[in-house]
Coordinates of C-alpha atoms and ligand atoms in Angstrom, one line a residue:
M156 CA 17.6 74.3 -19.9
L157 CA 14.2 75.8 -19.4
L158 CA 13.9 79.5 -18.4
I159 CA 12.9 80.0 -14.8
E160 CA 9.6 81.6 -15.9
E161 CA 8.7 78.5 -17.9
E162 CA 9.5 76.2 -15.0
K163 CA 7.3 78.3 -12.7
K164 CA 4.5 78.3 -15.2
G165 CA 4.8 74.5 -15.4
L166 CA 4.5 74.2 -11.6
V167 CA 1.5 76.6 -11.5
E168 CA -0.1 74.5 -14.3
T169 CA 0.5 71.3 -12.3
L170 CA -1.1 72.8 -9.1
W171 CA -4.1 74.0 -11.1
Q172 CA -4.6 70.6 -12.6
K173 CA -4.4 69.0 -9.1
G174 CA -7.3 71.3 -7.9
I175 CA -5.7 74.5 -6.7
K176 CA -7.9 77.1 -8.4
D177 CA -7.3 80.1 -6.2
E178 CA -5.7 82.7 -8.6
T179 CA -4.1 84.8 -5.9
L180 CA -2.5 81.7 -4.4
L181 CA -1.2 80.5 -7.8
K182 CA 0.3 84.0 -8.4
A183 CA 2.2 83.6 -5.1
F184 CA 3.7 80.3 -6.4
Y185 CA 4.7 82.1 -9.6
K186 CA 6.3 84.9 -7.7
V187 CA 8.4 83.0 -5.1
D188 CA 11.7 81.6 -6.4
R189 CA 11.7 78.1 -4.9
E190 CA 15.3 77.5 -6.0
K191 CA 16.5 80.0 -3.4
F192 CA 15.2 77.6 -0.6
I193 CA 17.2 74.5 -1.6
S194 CA 20.8 73.7 -2.2
S195 CA 22.3 74.5 -5.6
A196 CA 22.9 70.7 -6.1
L197 CA 19.1 70.2 -6.3
R198 CA 18.5 73.3 -8.5
K199 CA 17.1 71.2 -11.4
F200 CA 14.4 69.8 -9.3
A201 CA 13.3 73.2 -7.8
Y202 CA 10.0 73.5 -9.7
D203 CA 9.1 69.8 -9.7
D204 CA 6.0 69.1 -7.6
N205 CA 8.1 67.1 -5.0
A206 CA 9.3 67.5 -1.4
L207 CA 13.1 67.9 -1.4
P208 CA 15.7 67.4 1.4
I209 CA 17.1 70.5 3.2
E210 CA 19.7 70.6 5.9
C211 CA 19.4 68.8 9.3
A212 CA 17.5 65.9 7.8
Q213 CA 14.4 68.0 7.2
T214 CA 12.4 68.8 4.0
I215 CA 10.9 71.6 2.0
S216 CA 7.4 70.4 1.5
Q217 CA 5.9 69.4 -1.8
P218 CA 4.4 72.5 -3.5
F219 CA 1.0 70.8 -3.8
T220 CA 1.0 70.2 -0.1
V221 CA 1.9 73.9 0.6
A222 CA -0.8 75.0 -1.8
Y223 CA -3.4 72.6 -0.5
M224 CA -2.9 73.6 3.2
T225 CA -2.9 77.3 2.3
Q226 CA -6.0 77.0 0.2
V227 CA -7.8 75.1 3.0
L228 CA -6.9 77.9 5.4
Q229 CA -8.5 80.6 3.1
V230 CA -5.8 83.2 4.0
K231 CA -7.0 86.8 3.6
P232 CA -4.7 89.9 3.4
G233 CA -3.8 91.3 6.8
E234 CA -4.6 88.1 8.8
K235 CA -2.2 87.1 11.6
I236 CA -0.9 83.7 10.8
L237 CA 1.3 81.4 12.9
E238 CA 3.3 78.8 11.2
I239 CA 4.9 75.9 13.1
G240 CA 8.0 74.5 11.3
T241 CA 9.7 77.3 9.4
G242 CA 12.1 74.7 7.7
S243 CA 13.4 76.3 4.5
G244 CA 11.1 79.3 4.8
Y245 CA 9.2 78.6 1.6
Q246 CA 5.7 78.3 3.1
S247 CA 6.4 81.6 5.1
A248 CA 7.2 83.3 1.8
I249 CA 4.0 82.1 0.2
L250 CA 2.0 83.3 3.2
A251 CA 3.8 86.7 3.1
E252 CA 3.0 87.0 -0.7
L253 CA -0.7 86.7 0.3
S254 CA -0.2 89.8 2.5
A255 CA -0.6 87.9 5.7
D256 CA 1.2 89.0 8.9
V257 CA 3.4 85.9 9.4
Y258 CA 4.8 84.5 12.6
T259 CA 6.9 81.4 12.2
I260 CA 8.6 79.1 14.7
E261 CA 11.4 76.5 14.1
R262 CA 13.0 74.2 16.7
I263 CA 16.3 73.7 14.8
E264 CA 18.7 76.6 15.2
K265 CA 20.4 76.2 11.8
L266 CA 17.2 76.2 9.9
Y267 CA 15.8 79.2 11.9
T268 CA 19.0 81.2 11.2
N269 CA 19.1 80.3 7.5
A270 CA 15.4 81.1 6.9
K271 CA 15.6 84.3 8.8
K272 CA 18.6 85.5 6.8
L273 CA 17.2 84.4 3.4
L274 CA 13.7 85.8 3.9
G275 CA 15.2 89.1 5.2
E276 CA 17.4 89.3 2.1
M277 CA 14.3 88.7 -0.1
G278 CA 12.6 91.7 1.5
Y279 CA 9.9 89.9 3.5
I280 CA 8.8 91.2 6.9
I281 CA 8.2 88.0 9.0
H282 CA 8.5 87.4 12.7
F283 CA 10.8 84.4 13.6
K284 CA 11.2 82.4 16.7
L285 CA 13.5 79.6 17.7
D286 CA 11.5 77.4 20.0
D287 CA 9.1 74.4 20.4
G288 CA 6.2 75.5 18.3
T289 CA 3.8 72.9 19.8
L290 CA 3.3 75.5 22.6
G291 CA 2.5 78.3 20.1
W292 CA 3.6 81.9 20.5
E293 CA 1.6 83.2 23.4
E294 CA 3.0 86.8 23.2
Y295 CA 1.3 87.6 19.9
A296 CA -1.8 85.4 20.3
P297 CA -4.6 85.1 19.2
Y298 CA -4.0 84.2 15.5
D299 CA -6.6 84.1 12.7
K300 CA -4.9 81.0 11.3
I301 CA -2.3 78.5 12.4
I302 CA -0.5 76.1 10.0
V303 CA 1.6 73.2 11.3
T304 CA 4.0 71.9 8.7
A305 CA 5.1 68.7 10.6
G306 CA 3.1 65.6 11.5
A307 CA 1.6 65.5 15.0
P308 CA 0.4 62.5 17.1
D309 CA -2.6 64.7 18.2
V310 CA -3.8 68.3 18.1
P311 CA -1.8 70.5 20.5
H312 CA -4.1 72.1 23.0
S313 CA -2.0 75.2 23.2
L314 CA -2.4 75.9 19.5
V315 CA -6.2 75.6 19.7
E316 CA -6.1 78.0 22.7
Q317 CA -4.2 80.6 20.6
L318 CA -6.8 80.8 17.8
T319 CA -9.3 83.7 17.5
V320 CA -13.0 82.7 17.6
G321 CA -13.6 81.9 14.0
G322 CA -9.9 81.1 13.5
K323 CA -8.6 77.9 11.8
L324 CA -5.8 75.5 12.6
V325 CA -4.5 73.2 9.8
I326 CA -2.4 70.3 11.1
P327 CA -1.4 66.8 9.8
V328 CA -2.3 64.3 12.5
G329 CA -1.5 60.6 12.6
S330 CA 1.4 58.2 13.0
Q331 CA 5.0 59.1 12.1
E332 CA 4.5 57.3 8.7
S333 CA 1.3 58.9 7.5
Q334 CA -1.1 61.6 8.6
R335 CA -4.5 63.0 7.7
L336 CA -5.0 66.7 7.5
F337 CA -7.2 68.1 10.3
V338 CA -8.8 71.5 10.1
I339 CA -10.0 72.7 13.4
T340 CA -12.2 75.8 13.5
R341 CA -12.7 77.5 16.8
N342 CA -16.2 78.8 17.5
E343 CA -18.0 80.3 20.5
K344 CA -19.0 77.0 21.8
G345 CA -15.7 75.1 21.3
T346 CA -14.2 73.6 18.1
E347 CA -15.3 71.9 14.9
K348 CA -13.1 69.4 13.1
K349 CA -12.9 68.4 9.4
I350 CA -10.6 65.7 8.2
Y351 CA -9.0 65.9 4.7
E352 CA -6.4 64.0 2.6
H353 CA -3.5 61.8 3.7
F354 CA 0.0 63.4 3.7
K355 CA 3.4 62.4 4.9
F356 CA 5.3 65.0 7.0
V357 CA 8.5 64.9 9.1
P358 CA 7.5 64.6 12.8
L359 CA 6.4 67.5 15.0
I360 CA 8.8 67.1 17.9
G361 CA 8.0 68.9 21.2
E362 CA 6.1 69.0 24.4
E363 CA 2.7 68.7 22.7
G364 CA 4.1 66.6 19.8
W365 CA 6.2 63.5 19.5
R366 CA 8.5 63.3 22.4
N367 CA 11.4 61.4 20.7
K368 CA 14.5 63.4 19.8
G369 CA 15.5 61.0 17.1
Q370 CA 15.3 63.6 14.3
Ligands
SAM134 N1 7.3 74.9 6.2 C1 8.5 74.3 5.8 C2 9.0 74.8 4.4 O1 8.3 75.5 3.7 O2 10.1 74.4 4.1 C3 8.4 72.8 5.9 C4 9.3 72.3 6.8 S1 9.5 70.6 7.3 C5 8.3 69.7 6.4 C6 8.9 70.7 9.0 C7 9.8 71.6 9.9 O3 9.1 71.5 11.2 C8 11.2 71.1 10.1 O4 12.1 72.1 9.8 C9 11.3 70.7 11.6 O5 12.5 71.0 12.2 C10 10.2 71.6 12.2 N2 9.6 71.2 13.5 C11 9.4 70.0 14.0 N3 8.9 70.0 15.2 C12 8.8 71.4 15.5 C13 8.4 72.1 16.7 N4 7.9 71.5 17.8 N5 8.5 73.4 16.7 C14 9.0 74.1 15.6 N6 9.4 73.5 14.4 C15 9.3 72.1 14.4

């Protein structure tokens, strides 16, 4: 069996080959133990570049997806970042390793509780909320960056409203089968939109997301 350091080096090498060149971000991937965010039965797949199932029929995103979205956001130390879809908590940990001030919302109670406990035990200071993240987190707005880690039918208006001027929102938008990554930058006149790669996420379910409760 490979040593954990070798497995992590292998993952970082894969991310680099796929175009993730930001050294600080790659260091964050080296630092965070992904095996802590999945069940022990899946331990041997922890550092593969694949999404994996977590509880409640949800997923921990593929490391490349986490890296790509984070790189697109150009996270800087001290920035206030809102994440929608805490899930396992892995993306939150990566953001915290970049010295961001992280606010994260999850709609499923079990995942919220698990992630809050785990990230607390790992020593991260992160703000957690159990709620429908499509409405954002008004109390602490505005945010420098917002990252949505579930696929939306459209861009939630509430999230755009909670961005600083100059702030960026990254969100997968499309059908429930496939989405394109939208990056919305708020400026003084309104917003500017760029569209990136195709991804496949679990659905963003809520008032400004998919309305079905099937998941
Ligand atoms: N960032 C996660 C990670 O690192 O493990 C990825 C989680 S998974 C791909 C997406 C998560 O979004 C799921 O846990 C799901 O329950 C959550 N979700 C879906 N709709 C939501 C909503 N309206 N508000 C908050 N969380 C939501």
